[in-house]
mmCIF file of C-alpha atoms in Angstrom:
data_model
loop_
_atom_site.group_PDB
_atom_site.id
_atom_site.type_symbol
_atom_site.label_atom_id
_atom_site.label_comp_id
_atom_site.label_asym_id
_atom_site.label_seq_id
_atom_site.Cartn_x
_atom_site.Cartn_y
_atom_site.Cartn_z
ATOM 1 C CA UNK A 52 183.542 16.468 79.105
ATOM 2 C CA UNK A 53 181.887 13.290 78.065
ATOM 3 C CA UNK A 54 178.174 13.486 77.617
ATOM 4 C CA UNK A 55 176.057 10.311 77.975
ATOM 5 C CA UNK A 56 172.181 11.405 77.541
ATOM 6 C CA UNK A 57 171.124 12.927 73.917
ATOM 7 C CA UNK A 58 168.143 14.769 73.375
ATOM 8 C CA UNK A 59 166.422 11.602 71.783
ATOM 9 C CA UNK A 60 166.649 10.070 75.277
ATOM 10 C CA UNK A 61 165.113 12.545 77.184
ATOM 11 C CA UNK A 62 164.988 12.877 80.928
ATOM 12 C CA UNK A 63 166.161 10.154 82.924
ATOM 13 C CA UNK A 64 163.529 10.503 85.934
ATOM 14 C CA UNK A 65 159.561 10.627 85.626
ATOM 15 C CA UNK A 66 157.166 11.840 88.085
ATOM 16 C CA UNK A 67 153.668 10.496 87.744
ATOM 17 C CA UNK A 68 150.761 11.952 89.737
ATOM 18 C CA UNK A 69 153.064 14.972 91.206
ATOM 19 C CA UNK A 70 150.035 16.526 92.909
ATOM 20 C CA UNK A 71 149.029 13.356 94.664
ATOM 21 C CA UNK A 72 147.549 13.876 97.998
ATOM 22 C CA UNK A 73 148.356 10.545 99.509
ATOM 23 C CA UNK A 74 150.781 9.832 102.295
ATOM 24 C CA UNK A 75 153.121 7.680 100.314
ATOM 25 C CA UNK A 76 155.801 8.065 97.678
ATOM 26 C CA UNK A 77 156.202 5.252 95.412
ATOM 27 C CA UNK A 78 159.798 4.887 94.013
ATOM 28 C CA UNK A 79 160.632 2.187 91.010
ATOM 29 C CA UNK A 80 164.198 2.438 90.784
ATOM 30 C CA UNK A 81 164.187 -0.537 88.054
ATOM 31 C CA UNK A 82 161.341 0.419 85.949
ATOM 32 C CA UNK A 83 162.630 0.499 82.369
ATOM 33 C CA UNK A 84 164.696 -1.856 80.331
ATOM 34 C CA UNK A 85 165.716 1.360 77.822
ATOM 35 C CA UNK A 86 169.370 1.863 77.314
ATOM 36 C CA UNK A 87 170.727 5.407 76.468
ATOM 37 C CA UNK A 88 171.481 5.917 72.727
ATOM 38 C CA UNK A 89 175.146 6.319 73.094
ATOM 39 C CA UNK A 90 175.679 3.206 75.217
ATOM 40 C CA UNK A 91 174.032 1.070 72.060
ATOM 41 C CA UNK A 92 173.256 -2.513 73.369
ATOM 42 C CA UNK A 93 175.988 -2.728 75.933
ATOM 43 C CA UNK A 94 177.055 -5.732 74.148
ATOM 44 C CA UNK A 95 174.241 -7.676 75.065
ATOM 45 C CA UNK A 96 171.544 -9.763 73.001
ATOM 46 C CA UNK A 97 167.989 -8.392 72.533
ATOM 47 C CA UNK A 98 166.642 -11.456 74.548
ATOM 48 C CA UNK A 99 169.314 -10.250 77.457
ATOM 49 C CA UNK A 100 167.946 -6.801 77.346
ATOM 50 C CA UNK A 101 164.348 -7.859 77.820
ATOM 51 C CA UNK A 102 165.353 -10.125 80.744
ATOM 52 C CA UNK A 103 165.101 -9.280 84.567
ATOM 53 C CA UNK A 104 168.832 -8.476 84.518
ATOM 54 C CA UNK A 105 168.070 -5.243 82.503
ATOM 55 C CA UNK A 106 164.774 -4.230 84.561
ATOM 56 C CA UNK A 107 162.259 -5.214 86.999
ATOM 57 C CA UNK A 108 159.350 -6.563 84.521
ATOM 58 C CA UNK A 109 155.693 -5.735 86.045
ATOM 59 C CA UNK A 110 157.158 -3.271 88.844
ATOM 60 C CA UNK A 111 156.189 -0.319 87.293
ATOM 61 C CA UNK A 112 152.986 -1.462 86.064
ATOM 62 C CA UNK A 113 152.291 -2.411 89.545
ATOM 63 C CA UNK A 114 153.346 0.969 91.158
ATOM 64 C CA UNK A 115 151.127 2.927 88.699
ATOM 65 C CA UNK A 116 147.855 0.843 89.535
ATOM 66 C CA UNK A 117 148.952 1.775 93.465
ATOM 67 C CA UNK A 118 149.661 5.457 92.491
ATOM 68 C CA UNK A 119 145.888 5.702 91.392
ATOM 69 C CA UNK A 120 144.467 3.702 94.008
ATOM 70 C CA UNK A 121 146.459 5.347 96.996
ATOM 71 C CA UNK A 122 146.700 8.867 95.357
ATOM 72 C CA UNK A 123 150.388 8.426 95.523
ATOM 73 C CA UNK A 124 153.351 10.366 93.975
ATOM 74 C CA UNK A 125 155.220 7.866 91.791
ATOM 75 C CA UNK A 126 158.987 8.498 91.004
ATOM 76 C CA UNK A 127 160.670 6.307 88.593
ATOM 77 C CA UNK A 128 163.721 5.665 86.625
ATOM 78 C CA UNK A 129 163.736 5.793 82.633
ATOM 79 C CA UNK A 130 166.731 3.728 81.756
ATOM 80 C CA UNK A 131 167.828 0.139 82.456
ATOM 81 C CA UNK A 132 169.731 -0.703 85.621
ATOM 82 C CA UNK A 133 172.446 -2.060 83.501
ATOM 83 C CA UNK A 134 173.341 1.626 82.516
ATOM 84 C CA UNK A 135 173.125 2.805 85.940
ATOM 85 C CA UNK A 136 171.460 0.979 88.841
ATOM 86 C CA UNK A 137 169.837 3.901 90.940
ATOM 87 C CA UNK A 138 169.496 1.732 93.920
ATOM 88 C CA UNK A 139 173.094 1.426 94.388
ATOM 89 C CA UNK A 140 175.357 4.286 95.231
ATOM 90 C CA UNK A 141 178.017 5.384 92.687
ATOM 91 C CA UNK A 142 180.845 3.667 94.939
ATOM 92 C CA UNK A 143 179.034 0.177 94.732
ATOM 93 C CA UNK A 144 180.282 -2.431 92.197
ATOM 94 C CA UNK A 145 176.506 -3.296 91.343
ATOM 95 C CA UNK A 146 176.019 0.389 90.237
ATOM 96 C CA UNK A 147 177.195 -0.458 86.714
ATOM 97 C CA UNK A 148 177.702 -4.258 86.825
ATOM 98 C CA UNK A 149 180.069 -5.875 84.451
ATOM 99 C CA UNK A 150 178.298 -9.303 85.440
ATOM 100 C CA UNK A 151 174.659 -9.694 86.188
ATOM 101 C CA UNK A 152 173.539 -13.091 87.342
ATOM 102 C CA UNK A 153 174.801 -15.163 84.538
ATOM 103 C CA UNK A 154 175.318 -12.723 81.988
ATOM 104 C CA UNK A 155 178.673 -10.705 81.146
ATOM 105 C CA UNK A 156 177.854 -7.043 80.266
ATOM 106 C CA UNK A 157 180.518 -5.956 78.051
ATOM 107 C CA UNK A 158 179.648 -2.660 77.621
ATOM 108 C CA UNK A 159 180.226 -2.090 81.425
ATOM 109 C CA UNK A 160 183.825 -3.355 81.410
ATOM 110 C CA UNK A 161 186.910 -1.488 81.581
ATOM 111 C CA UNK A 162 184.942 1.917 81.559
ATOM 112 C CA UNK A 163 187.166 5.209 81.914
ATOM 113 C CA UNK A 164 186.505 7.421 84.779
ATOM 114 C CA UNK A 165 184.765 9.754 82.909
ATOM 115 C CA UNK A 166 182.246 7.531 81.493
ATOM 116 C CA UNK A 167 181.380 6.370 84.986
ATOM 117 C CA UNK A 168 180.881 9.978 86.035
ATOM 118 C CA UNK A 169 178.733 10.888 83.509
ATOM 119 C CA UNK A 170 176.482 7.949 84.312
ATOM 120 C CA UNK A 171 176.405 8.954 87.904
ATOM 121 C CA UNK A 172 175.910 12.673 87.120
ATOM 122 C CA UNK A 173 173.298 12.215 84.242
ATOM 123 C CA UNK A 174 171.151 9.102 85.539
ATOM 124 C CA UNK A 175 171.878 8.939 89.627
ATOM 125 C CA UNK A 176 172.006 12.388 90.499
ATOM 126 C CA UNK A 177 168.822 13.398 88.782
ATOM 127 C CA UNK A 178 166.928 10.622 90.122
ATOM 128 C CA UNK A 179 168.277 11.120 93.495
ATOM 129 C CA UNK A 180 167.578 14.881 93.402
ATOM 130 C CA UNK A 181 164.176 14.464 92.149
ATOM 131 C CA UNK A 182 163.294 12.047 95.596
ATOM 132 C CA UNK A 183 165.341 14.277 97.875
ATOM 133 C CA UNK A 184 163.401 17.255 96.784
ATOM 134 C CA UNK A 185 160.232 15.869 96.887
ATOM 135 C CA UNK A 186 160.918 14.695 100.445
ATOM 136 C CA UNK A 187 162.357 17.865 101.699
ATOM 137 C CA UNK A 188 159.369 19.849 100.286
ATOM 138 C CA UNK A 189 156.917 17.367 102.062
ATOM 139 C CA UNK A 190 158.612 17.635 105.296
ATOM 140 C CA UNK A 191 158.570 21.485 105.210
ATOM 141 C CA UNK A 192 154.825 21.629 104.468
ATOM 142 C CA UNK A 193 154.556 19.244 107.763
ATOM 143 C CA UNK A 194 153.369 16.318 105.648
ATOM 144 C CA UNK A 195 156.362 13.838 105.914
ATOM 145 C CA UNK A 196 155.830 10.965 103.480
ATOM 146 C CA UNK A 197 156.413 7.230 104.001
ATOM 147 C CA UNK A 198 158.865 6.032 101.228
ATOM 148 C CA UNK A 199 157.837 2.579 99.544
ATOM 149 C CA UNK A 200 160.146 1.202 96.724
ATOM 150 C CA UNK A 201 158.795 -1.250 94.074
ATOM 151 C CA UNK A 202 160.524 -4.094 92.636
ATOM 152 C CA UNK A 203 159.959 -7.325 91.059
ATOM 153 C CA UNK A 204 162.300 -10.545 91.097
ATOM 154 C CA UNK A 205 162.937 -13.586 88.912
ATOM 155 C CA UNK A 206 161.315 -17.120 89.839
ATOM 156 C CA UNK A 207 164.608 -18.922 88.862
ATOM 157 C CA UNK A 208 167.959 -17.259 89.953
ATOM 158 C CA UNK A 209 171.233 -19.210 89.002
ATOM 159 C CA UNK A 210 169.296 -22.190 88.018
ATOM 160 C CA UNK A 211 167.262 -22.318 91.458
ATOM 161 C CA UNK A 212 163.562 -21.839 91.679
ATOM 162 C CA UNK A 213 162.298 -19.522 94.374
ATOM 163 C CA UNK A 214 158.974 -20.217 96.325
ATOM 164 C CA UNK A 215 158.686 -16.932 98.052
ATOM 165 C CA UNK A 216 156.042 -14.888 96.185
ATOM 166 C CA UNK A 217 156.116 -11.429 97.833
ATOM 167 C CA UNK A 218 159.184 -10.025 99.949
ATOM 168 C CA UNK A 219 158.878 -7.185 102.636
ATOM 169 C CA UNK A 220 161.965 -5.644 102.916
ATOM 170 C CA UNK A 221 163.276 -3.412 105.244
ATOM 171 C CA UNK A 222 166.722 -2.088 106.873
ATOM 172 C CA UNK A 223 167.422 -0.875 110.237
ATOM 173 C CA UNK A 224 163.617 0.816 110.621
ATOM 174 C CA UNK A 225 161.307 -1.996 110.178
ATOM 175 C CA UNK A 226 158.084 -0.182 111.520
ATOM 176 C CA UNK A 227 156.226 -0.251 108.609
ATOM 177 C CA UNK A 228 157.341 -4.124 107.322
ATOM 178 C CA UNK A 229 156.495 -5.073 110.841
ATOM 179 C CA UNK A 230 152.721 -3.896 110.445
ATOM 180 C CA UNK A 231 152.497 -5.072 106.840
ATOM 181 C CA UNK A 232 153.681 -8.726 107.775
ATOM 182 C CA UNK A 233 151.424 -8.778 110.812
ATOM 183 C CA UNK A 234 148.199 -8.162 108.609
ATOM 184 C CA UNK A 235 149.781 -10.419 105.699
ATOM 185 C CA UNK A 236 149.623 -13.255 108.173
ATOM 186 C CA UNK A 237 146.177 -12.703 109.613
ATOM 187 C CA UNK A 238 143.456 -15.015 108.311
ATOM 188 C CA UNK A 239 143.705 -16.517 104.868
ATOM 189 C CA UNK A 240 147.302 -15.949 103.564
ATOM 190 C CA UNK A 241 147.030 -14.834 99.842
ATOM 191 C CA UNK A 242 150.730 -15.341 99.192
ATOM 192 C CA UNK A 243 153.712 -16.864 100.335
ATOM 193 C CA UNK A 244 155.118 -13.683 101.567
ATOM 194 C CA UNK A 245 158.390 -13.388 103.944
ATOM 195 C CA UNK A 246 160.694 -10.567 105.599
ATOM 196 C CA UNK A 247 164.007 -9.871 103.523
ATOM 197 C CA UNK A 248 163.355 -12.546 101.127
ATOM 198 C CA UNK A 249 164.547 -13.103 98.182
ATOM 199 C CA UNK A 250 167.121 -10.248 99.132
ATOM 200 C CA UNK A 251 167.926 -8.449 102.235
ATOM 201 C CA UNK A 252 170.193 -5.790 103.747
ATOM 202 C CA UNK A 253 173.331 -7.750 103.338
ATOM 203 C CA UNK A 254 172.915 -8.098 99.711
ATOM 204 C CA UNK A 255 173.113 -4.324 99.385
ATOM 205 C CA UNK A 256 169.581 -3.817 97.943
ATOM 206 C CA UNK A 257 168.464 -1.079 100.767
ATOM 207 C CA UNK A 258 170.334 1.914 99.473
ATOM 208 C CA UNK A 259 167.015 3.880 98.412
ATOM 209 C CA UNK A 260 165.227 2.777 102.042
ATOM 210 C CA UNK A 261 168.375 3.966 103.863
ATOM 211 C CA UNK A 262 168.730 7.158 101.700
ATOM 212 C CA UNK A 263 165.330 8.477 101.312
ATOM 213 C CA UNK A 264 163.682 6.678 104.353
ATOM 214 C CA UNK A 265 165.941 5.780 107.119
ATOM 215 C CA UNK A 266 168.283 9.448 107.053
ATOM 216 C CA UNK A 267 164.969 11.284 106.933
ATOM 217 C CA UNK A 268 163.317 9.266 109.816
ATOM 218 C CA UNK A 269 160.323 8.421 107.639
ATOM 219 C CA UNK A 270 158.688 4.847 107.591
ATOM 220 C CA UNK A 271 160.085 3.240 104.549
ATOM 221 C CA UNK A 272 159.642 -0.410 102.974
ATOM 222 C CA UNK A 273 160.635 -2.289 99.846
ATOM 223 C CA UNK A 274 158.431 -4.700 98.244
ATOM 224 C CA UNK A 275 159.732 -7.409 96.154
ATOM 225 C CA UNK A 276 157.271 -9.258 93.827
ATOM 226 C CA UNK A 277 157.898 -12.670 92.096
ATOM 227 C CA UNK A 278 157.606 -11.520 88.271
ATOM 228 C CA UNK A 279 155.712 -14.421 87.038
ATOM 229 C CA UNK A 280 152.632 -13.306 89.338
ATOM 230 C CA UNK A 281 152.637 -9.741 87.397
ATOM 231 C CA UNK A 282 153.277 -10.670 83.764
ATOM 232 C CA UNK A 283 149.902 -9.044 82.461
ATOM 233 C CA UNK A 284 147.393 -6.530 83.263
ATOM 234 C CA UNK A 285 145.254 -9.036 85.367
ATOM 235 C CA UNK A 286 148.170 -10.316 87.813
ATOM 236 C CA UNK A 287 149.257 -6.655 88.123
ATOM 237 C CA UNK A 288 145.999 -5.539 89.025
ATOM 238 C CA UNK A 289 145.342 -8.183 91.588
ATOM 239 C CA UNK A 290 148.631 -7.557 92.898
ATOM 240 C CA UNK A 291 147.982 -3.935 93.403
ATOM 241 C CA UNK A 292 144.931 -4.594 95.046
ATOM 242 C CA UNK A 293 146.561 -6.873 97.650
ATOM 243 C CA UNK A 294 149.220 -4.502 98.233
ATOM 244 C CA UNK A 295 147.180 -1.375 98.634
ATOM 245 C CA UNK A 296 145.220 -3.404 101.501
ATOM 246 C CA UNK A 297 148.653 -4.013 103.164
ATOM 247 C CA UNK A 298 150.045 -0.526 102.817
ATOM 248 C CA UNK A 299 147.034 1.183 103.758
ATOM 249 C CA UNK A 300 146.452 -0.766 107.094
ATOM 250 C CA UNK A 301 150.207 -0.724 107.856
ATOM 251 C CA UNK A 302 150.370 3.041 107.475
ATOM 252 C CA UNK A 303 147.194 3.642 109.355
ATOM 253 C CA UNK A 304 148.555 1.267 112.165
ATOM 254 C CA UNK A 305 151.715 3.464 112.494
ATOM 255 C CA UNK A 306 149.654 6.871 112.533
ATOM 256 C CA UNK A 307 147.624 5.295 115.336
ATOM 257 C CA UNK A 308 150.534 4.780 117.573
#
């Protein structure tokens, strides 16, 4: 049997603030740019492996600040989305992309079925199981969580600038997104914040929302932050403060209904 992860690689999934008492579980699928030892560099340059194609810069840092502010459990993936994108099901082309934006990914071309299976079994399934187990346990205790996935996006994509700064994304269940967008547009507007931008369900980005939120009847939302806004700790803290307000108000409004 082909094995992917080594002892040096460690666990594929990390859980922070596991005893958190807040209503929200934060999920960060693209938290890391690390590549499993046996995959080498996937044929990419160091610059490519530091870029947004390998991870979501700043997303984990903002999620960690939010975890502390909201006393929320945080579950995140410890390997690059180029090894396996945990916001994609195994059958999706983007789960192990051979091309990401303008970059060819040689290490993902012409993979044998057993290599693909190893990546699913050792990266995706442990991540999926960790979140599913958490949701199941919370529901059994009568404390069903609110699922919030954290992402960042590049300011320039295929050479085109993006003016949107924060995206509030949803699939079939828009309850939490609706509330957050309502509060975001009241009074002074802090950011250019939009619904289902720069991505939406048609782009195949709502797998986690469907899997852990929609299928369990749980309120859910995906937050996309333009990564130039969260390049340093100051920006990350400012964004976490802003999102804490939107999430807290949005969840409270849902609970009051």
